[in-house]
Short mmCIF file of C-alpha atoms and ligand atoms in Angstrom, two decimals:
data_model
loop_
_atom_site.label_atom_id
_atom_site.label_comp_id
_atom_site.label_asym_id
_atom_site.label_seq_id
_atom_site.Cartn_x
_atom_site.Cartn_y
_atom_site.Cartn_z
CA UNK U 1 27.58 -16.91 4.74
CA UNK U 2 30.43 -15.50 6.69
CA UNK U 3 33.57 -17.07 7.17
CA UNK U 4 34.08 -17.94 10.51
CA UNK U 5 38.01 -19.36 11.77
CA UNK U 6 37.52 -20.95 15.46
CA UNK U 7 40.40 -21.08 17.83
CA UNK U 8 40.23 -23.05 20.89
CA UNK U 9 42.88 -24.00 23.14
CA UNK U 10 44.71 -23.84 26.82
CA UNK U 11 45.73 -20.47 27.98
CA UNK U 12 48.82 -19.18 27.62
CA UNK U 13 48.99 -21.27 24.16
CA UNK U 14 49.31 -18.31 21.54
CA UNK U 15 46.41 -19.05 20.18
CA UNK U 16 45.69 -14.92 20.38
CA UNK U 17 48.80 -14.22 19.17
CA UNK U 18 48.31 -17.15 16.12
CA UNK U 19 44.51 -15.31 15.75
CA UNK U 20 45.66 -11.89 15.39
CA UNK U 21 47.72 -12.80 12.74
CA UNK U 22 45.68 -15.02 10.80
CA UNK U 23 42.96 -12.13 10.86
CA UNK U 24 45.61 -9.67 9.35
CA UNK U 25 46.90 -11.94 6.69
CA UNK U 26 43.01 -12.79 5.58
CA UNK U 27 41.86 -9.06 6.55
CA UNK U 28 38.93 -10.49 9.09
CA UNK U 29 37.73 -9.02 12.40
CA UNK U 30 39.44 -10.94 15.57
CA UNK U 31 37.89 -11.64 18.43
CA UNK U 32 39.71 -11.81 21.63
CA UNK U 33 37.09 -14.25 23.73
CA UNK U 34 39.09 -14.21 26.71
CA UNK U 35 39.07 -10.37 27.17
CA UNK U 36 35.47 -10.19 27.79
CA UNK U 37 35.75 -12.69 30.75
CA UNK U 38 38.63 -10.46 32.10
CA UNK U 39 37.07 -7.81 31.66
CA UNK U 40 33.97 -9.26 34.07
CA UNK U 41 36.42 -10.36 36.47
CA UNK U 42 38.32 -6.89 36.44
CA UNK U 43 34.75 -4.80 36.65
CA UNK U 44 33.03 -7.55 39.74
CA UNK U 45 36.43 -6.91 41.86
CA UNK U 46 36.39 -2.83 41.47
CA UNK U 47 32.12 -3.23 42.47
CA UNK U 48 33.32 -5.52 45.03
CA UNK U 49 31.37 -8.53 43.55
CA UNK U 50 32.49 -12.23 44.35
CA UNK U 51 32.65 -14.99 41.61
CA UNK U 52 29.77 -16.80 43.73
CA UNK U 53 26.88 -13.59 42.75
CA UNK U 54 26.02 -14.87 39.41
CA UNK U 55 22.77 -12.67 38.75
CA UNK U 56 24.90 -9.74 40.40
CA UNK U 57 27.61 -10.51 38.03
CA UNK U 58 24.64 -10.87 35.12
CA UNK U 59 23.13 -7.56 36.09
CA UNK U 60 26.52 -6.16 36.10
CA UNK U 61 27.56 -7.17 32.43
CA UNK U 62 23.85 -5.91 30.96
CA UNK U 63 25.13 -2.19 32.19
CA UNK U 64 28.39 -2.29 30.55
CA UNK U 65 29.60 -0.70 27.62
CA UNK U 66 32.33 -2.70 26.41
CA UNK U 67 34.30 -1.46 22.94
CA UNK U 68 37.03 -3.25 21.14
CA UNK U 69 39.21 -0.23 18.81
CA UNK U 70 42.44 0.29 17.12
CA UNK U 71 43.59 -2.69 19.65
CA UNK U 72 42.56 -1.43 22.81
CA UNK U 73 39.51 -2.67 25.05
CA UNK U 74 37.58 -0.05 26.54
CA UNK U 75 34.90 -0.48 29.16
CA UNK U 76 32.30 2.61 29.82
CA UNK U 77 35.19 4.64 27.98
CA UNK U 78 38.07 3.32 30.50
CA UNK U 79 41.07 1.87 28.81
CA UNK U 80 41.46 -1.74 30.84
CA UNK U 81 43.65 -3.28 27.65
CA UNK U 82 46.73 -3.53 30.06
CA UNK U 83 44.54 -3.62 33.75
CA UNK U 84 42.89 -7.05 32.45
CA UNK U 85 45.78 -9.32 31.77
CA UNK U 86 47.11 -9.80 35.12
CA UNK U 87 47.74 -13.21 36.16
CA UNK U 88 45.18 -12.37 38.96
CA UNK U 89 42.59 -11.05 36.67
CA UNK U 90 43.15 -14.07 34.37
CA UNK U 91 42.69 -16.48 37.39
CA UNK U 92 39.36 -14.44 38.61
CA UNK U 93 38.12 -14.67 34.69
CA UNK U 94 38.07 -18.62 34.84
CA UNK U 95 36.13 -18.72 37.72
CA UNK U 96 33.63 -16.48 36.32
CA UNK U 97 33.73 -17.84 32.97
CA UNK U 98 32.34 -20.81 34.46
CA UNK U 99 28.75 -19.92 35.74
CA UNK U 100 25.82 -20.40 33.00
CA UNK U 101 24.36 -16.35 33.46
CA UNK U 102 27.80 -15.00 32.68
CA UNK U 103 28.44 -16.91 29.63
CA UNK U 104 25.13 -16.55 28.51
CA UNK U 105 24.88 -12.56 28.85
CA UNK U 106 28.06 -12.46 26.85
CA UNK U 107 26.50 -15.01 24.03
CA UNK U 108 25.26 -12.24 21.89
CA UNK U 109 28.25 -9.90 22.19
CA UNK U 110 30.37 -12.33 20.73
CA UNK U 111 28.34 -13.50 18.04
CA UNK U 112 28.22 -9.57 16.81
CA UNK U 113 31.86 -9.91 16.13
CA UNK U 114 30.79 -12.08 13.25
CA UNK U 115 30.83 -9.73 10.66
CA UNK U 116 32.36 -9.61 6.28
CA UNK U 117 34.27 -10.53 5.00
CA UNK U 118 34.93 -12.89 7.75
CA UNK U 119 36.14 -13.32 11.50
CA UNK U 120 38.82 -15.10 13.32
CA UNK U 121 37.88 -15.84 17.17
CA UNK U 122 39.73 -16.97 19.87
CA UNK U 123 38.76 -18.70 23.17
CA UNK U 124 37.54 -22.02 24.84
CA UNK U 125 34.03 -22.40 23.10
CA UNK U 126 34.14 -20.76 19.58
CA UNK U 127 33.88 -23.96 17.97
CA UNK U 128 31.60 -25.64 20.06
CA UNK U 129 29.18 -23.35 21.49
CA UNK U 130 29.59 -19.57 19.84
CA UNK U 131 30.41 -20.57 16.05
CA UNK U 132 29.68 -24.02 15.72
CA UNK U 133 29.17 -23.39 11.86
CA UNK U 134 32.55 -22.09 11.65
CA UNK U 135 34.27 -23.28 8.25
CA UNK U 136 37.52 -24.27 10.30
CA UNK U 137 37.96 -25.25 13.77
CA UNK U 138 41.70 -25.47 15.42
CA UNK U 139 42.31 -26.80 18.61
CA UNK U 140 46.02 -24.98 19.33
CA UNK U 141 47.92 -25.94 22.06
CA UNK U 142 51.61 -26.63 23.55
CA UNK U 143 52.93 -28.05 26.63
CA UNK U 144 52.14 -26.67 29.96
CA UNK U 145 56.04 -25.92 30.64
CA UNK U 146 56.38 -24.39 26.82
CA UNK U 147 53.50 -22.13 27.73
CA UNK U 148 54.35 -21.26 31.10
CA UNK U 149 58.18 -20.34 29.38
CA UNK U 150 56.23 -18.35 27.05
CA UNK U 151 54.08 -16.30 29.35
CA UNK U 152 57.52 -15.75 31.71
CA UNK U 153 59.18 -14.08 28.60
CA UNK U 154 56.02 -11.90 27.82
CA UNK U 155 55.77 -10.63 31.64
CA UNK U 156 59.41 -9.97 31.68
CA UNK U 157 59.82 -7.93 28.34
CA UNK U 158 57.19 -5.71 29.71
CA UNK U 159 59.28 -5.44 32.47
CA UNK U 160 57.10 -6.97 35.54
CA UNK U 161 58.85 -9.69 37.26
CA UNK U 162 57.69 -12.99 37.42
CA UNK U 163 58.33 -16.19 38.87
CA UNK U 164 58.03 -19.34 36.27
CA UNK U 165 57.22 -22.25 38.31
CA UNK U 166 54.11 -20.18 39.73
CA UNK U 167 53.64 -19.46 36.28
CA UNK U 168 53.62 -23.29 35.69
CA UNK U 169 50.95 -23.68 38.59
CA UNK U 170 48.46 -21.19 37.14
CA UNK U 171 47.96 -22.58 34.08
CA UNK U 172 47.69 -26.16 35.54
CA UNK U 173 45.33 -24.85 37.61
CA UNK U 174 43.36 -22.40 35.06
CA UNK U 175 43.45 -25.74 32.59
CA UNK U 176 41.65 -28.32 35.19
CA UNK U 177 39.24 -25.25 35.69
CA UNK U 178 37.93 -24.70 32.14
CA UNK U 179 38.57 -28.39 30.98
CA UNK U 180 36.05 -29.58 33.96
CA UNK U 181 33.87 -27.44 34.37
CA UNK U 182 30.11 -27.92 33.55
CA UNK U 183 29.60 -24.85 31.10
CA UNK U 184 31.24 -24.99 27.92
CA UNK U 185 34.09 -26.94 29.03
CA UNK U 186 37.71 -26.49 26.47
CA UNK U 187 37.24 -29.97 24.68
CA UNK U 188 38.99 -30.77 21.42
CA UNK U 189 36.23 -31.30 18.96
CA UNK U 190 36.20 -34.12 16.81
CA UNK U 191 36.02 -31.28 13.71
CA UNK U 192 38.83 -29.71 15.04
CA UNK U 193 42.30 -29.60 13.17
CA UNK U 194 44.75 -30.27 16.28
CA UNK U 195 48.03 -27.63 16.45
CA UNK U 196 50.58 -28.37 18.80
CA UNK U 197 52.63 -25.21 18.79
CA UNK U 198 55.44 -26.68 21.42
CA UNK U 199 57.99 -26.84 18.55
CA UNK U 200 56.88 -24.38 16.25
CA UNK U 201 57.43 -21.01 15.52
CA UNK U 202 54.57 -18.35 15.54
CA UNK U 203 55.07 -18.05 11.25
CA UNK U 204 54.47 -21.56 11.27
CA UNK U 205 51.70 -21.83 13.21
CA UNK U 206 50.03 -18.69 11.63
CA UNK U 207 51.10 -20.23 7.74
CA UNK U 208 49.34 -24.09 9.02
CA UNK U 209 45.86 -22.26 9.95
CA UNK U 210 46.15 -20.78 6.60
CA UNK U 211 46.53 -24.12 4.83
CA UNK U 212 43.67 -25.37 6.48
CA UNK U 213 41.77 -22.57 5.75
CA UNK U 214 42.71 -22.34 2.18
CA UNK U 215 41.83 -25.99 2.03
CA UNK U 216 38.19 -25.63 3.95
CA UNK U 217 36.98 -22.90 1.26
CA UNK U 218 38.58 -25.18 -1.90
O1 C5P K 301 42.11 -16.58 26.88
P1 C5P K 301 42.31 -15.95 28.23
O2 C5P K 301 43.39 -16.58 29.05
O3 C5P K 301 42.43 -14.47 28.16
O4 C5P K 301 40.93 -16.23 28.99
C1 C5P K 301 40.75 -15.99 30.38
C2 C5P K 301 39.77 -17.00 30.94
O5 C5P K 301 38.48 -16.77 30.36
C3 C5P K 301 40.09 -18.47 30.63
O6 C5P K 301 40.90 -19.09 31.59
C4 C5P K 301 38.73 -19.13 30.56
O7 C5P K 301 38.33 -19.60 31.81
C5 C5P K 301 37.80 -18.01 30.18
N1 C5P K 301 37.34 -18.13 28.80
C6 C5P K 301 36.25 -18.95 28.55
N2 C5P K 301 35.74 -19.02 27.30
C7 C5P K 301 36.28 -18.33 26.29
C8 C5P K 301 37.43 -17.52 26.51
C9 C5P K 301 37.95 -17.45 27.79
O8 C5P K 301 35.74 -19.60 29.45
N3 C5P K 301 35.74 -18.42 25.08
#
């Protein structure tokens, strides 16, 4: 059996940024969840498809060639690493994200990720719907103004200005969106270890998911 590490949360919570690391330390694959909803969001606006064409949007994600190397995202042999994590493109992925056809044509992608000696993936629905066998489940989160803080300092250290109280707006927004919606809603599972990162650093968030995992294989 392979070891499987699910991390759900809000956006904007550093669960990636928690993931990545955890995968390094154990030397697992990562998936990054969230990029392949971007990356449908990013590819329906340049074919001029709405978030309302779901078996357009289906159709759409059966053609592409989506790769994942030496952390980069590719799609049909485009780089789109940096393209995909606009606010915009983040906003357009929740909407997607929730229609049934979408999440189901990206099912089987993720569950290829799963691979020895073991993977740590990131997203809304790795516990509950994509790995529910995983051997630890983490619900990470932090408040919405710590997050919004935390996505202000990101924007502005890559030097694109940014305004924090819209910040604050989006993800109360993109939080009702994927907590309500039908589809694979972000719940906090009952077999989920609950990390509130608010007043933590990322070392100790990274060295907690460790314990626990260190514990779950005992
Ligand atoms: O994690 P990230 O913010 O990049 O995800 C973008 C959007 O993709 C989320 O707001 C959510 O709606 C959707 N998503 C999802 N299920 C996942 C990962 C992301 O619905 N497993």
């Amino acid at each position: 059996m392979i070891a499987v590490i699910a991390i759900d949360g809000p956006s904007a919570s550093g669960k990636g940024t928690v993931a990545k690391a955890v995968a390094e330390q154990l030397g697992f694959y990562y998936l990054d969840s969230g990029a392949l909803y971007r990356i449908t969001a990013y590819c329906a606006k340049q074919r001029g498809i709405s978030e309302l064409e779901e078996s357009r949007l289906n159709a759409m994600l059966q053609s592409l060639f989506i790769e994942f190397k030496h952390h980069e995202v590719y799609v049909d042999n485009h780089l789109v690493s940096e393209a995909i994590r606009s606010e915009e493109c983040g906003q357009l992925a929740s909407k997607v994200a929730s229609l049934k056809l979408v999440r189901e044509a990206l099912l089987s992608l993720q569950r290829g990720f799963c691979r020895p000696p073991g993977l740590v993936a990131d997203g809304r629905d790795m516990g509950s719907v994509v790995f529910p066998e995983a051997i630890l489940k983490v619900y990470l989160t932090a408040s919405p103004e710590v997050r919004a803080q935390r996505r202000y300092n990101q924007l502005i250290n890559k030097g694109i200005s940014a305004n924090i109280m819209n910040l604050l707006q989006d993800i109360i927004e993109r939080d009702r969106r994927d907590q309500t919606r039908t589809e694979s809603p972000l719940i906090q599972l009952a077999d989920a270890h609950y990390l509130d990162t608010t007043a933590l650093s990322i070392e100790e968030s990274v060295s907690q998911v460790l314990h626990w995992f260190h514990d779950s294989i005992q």
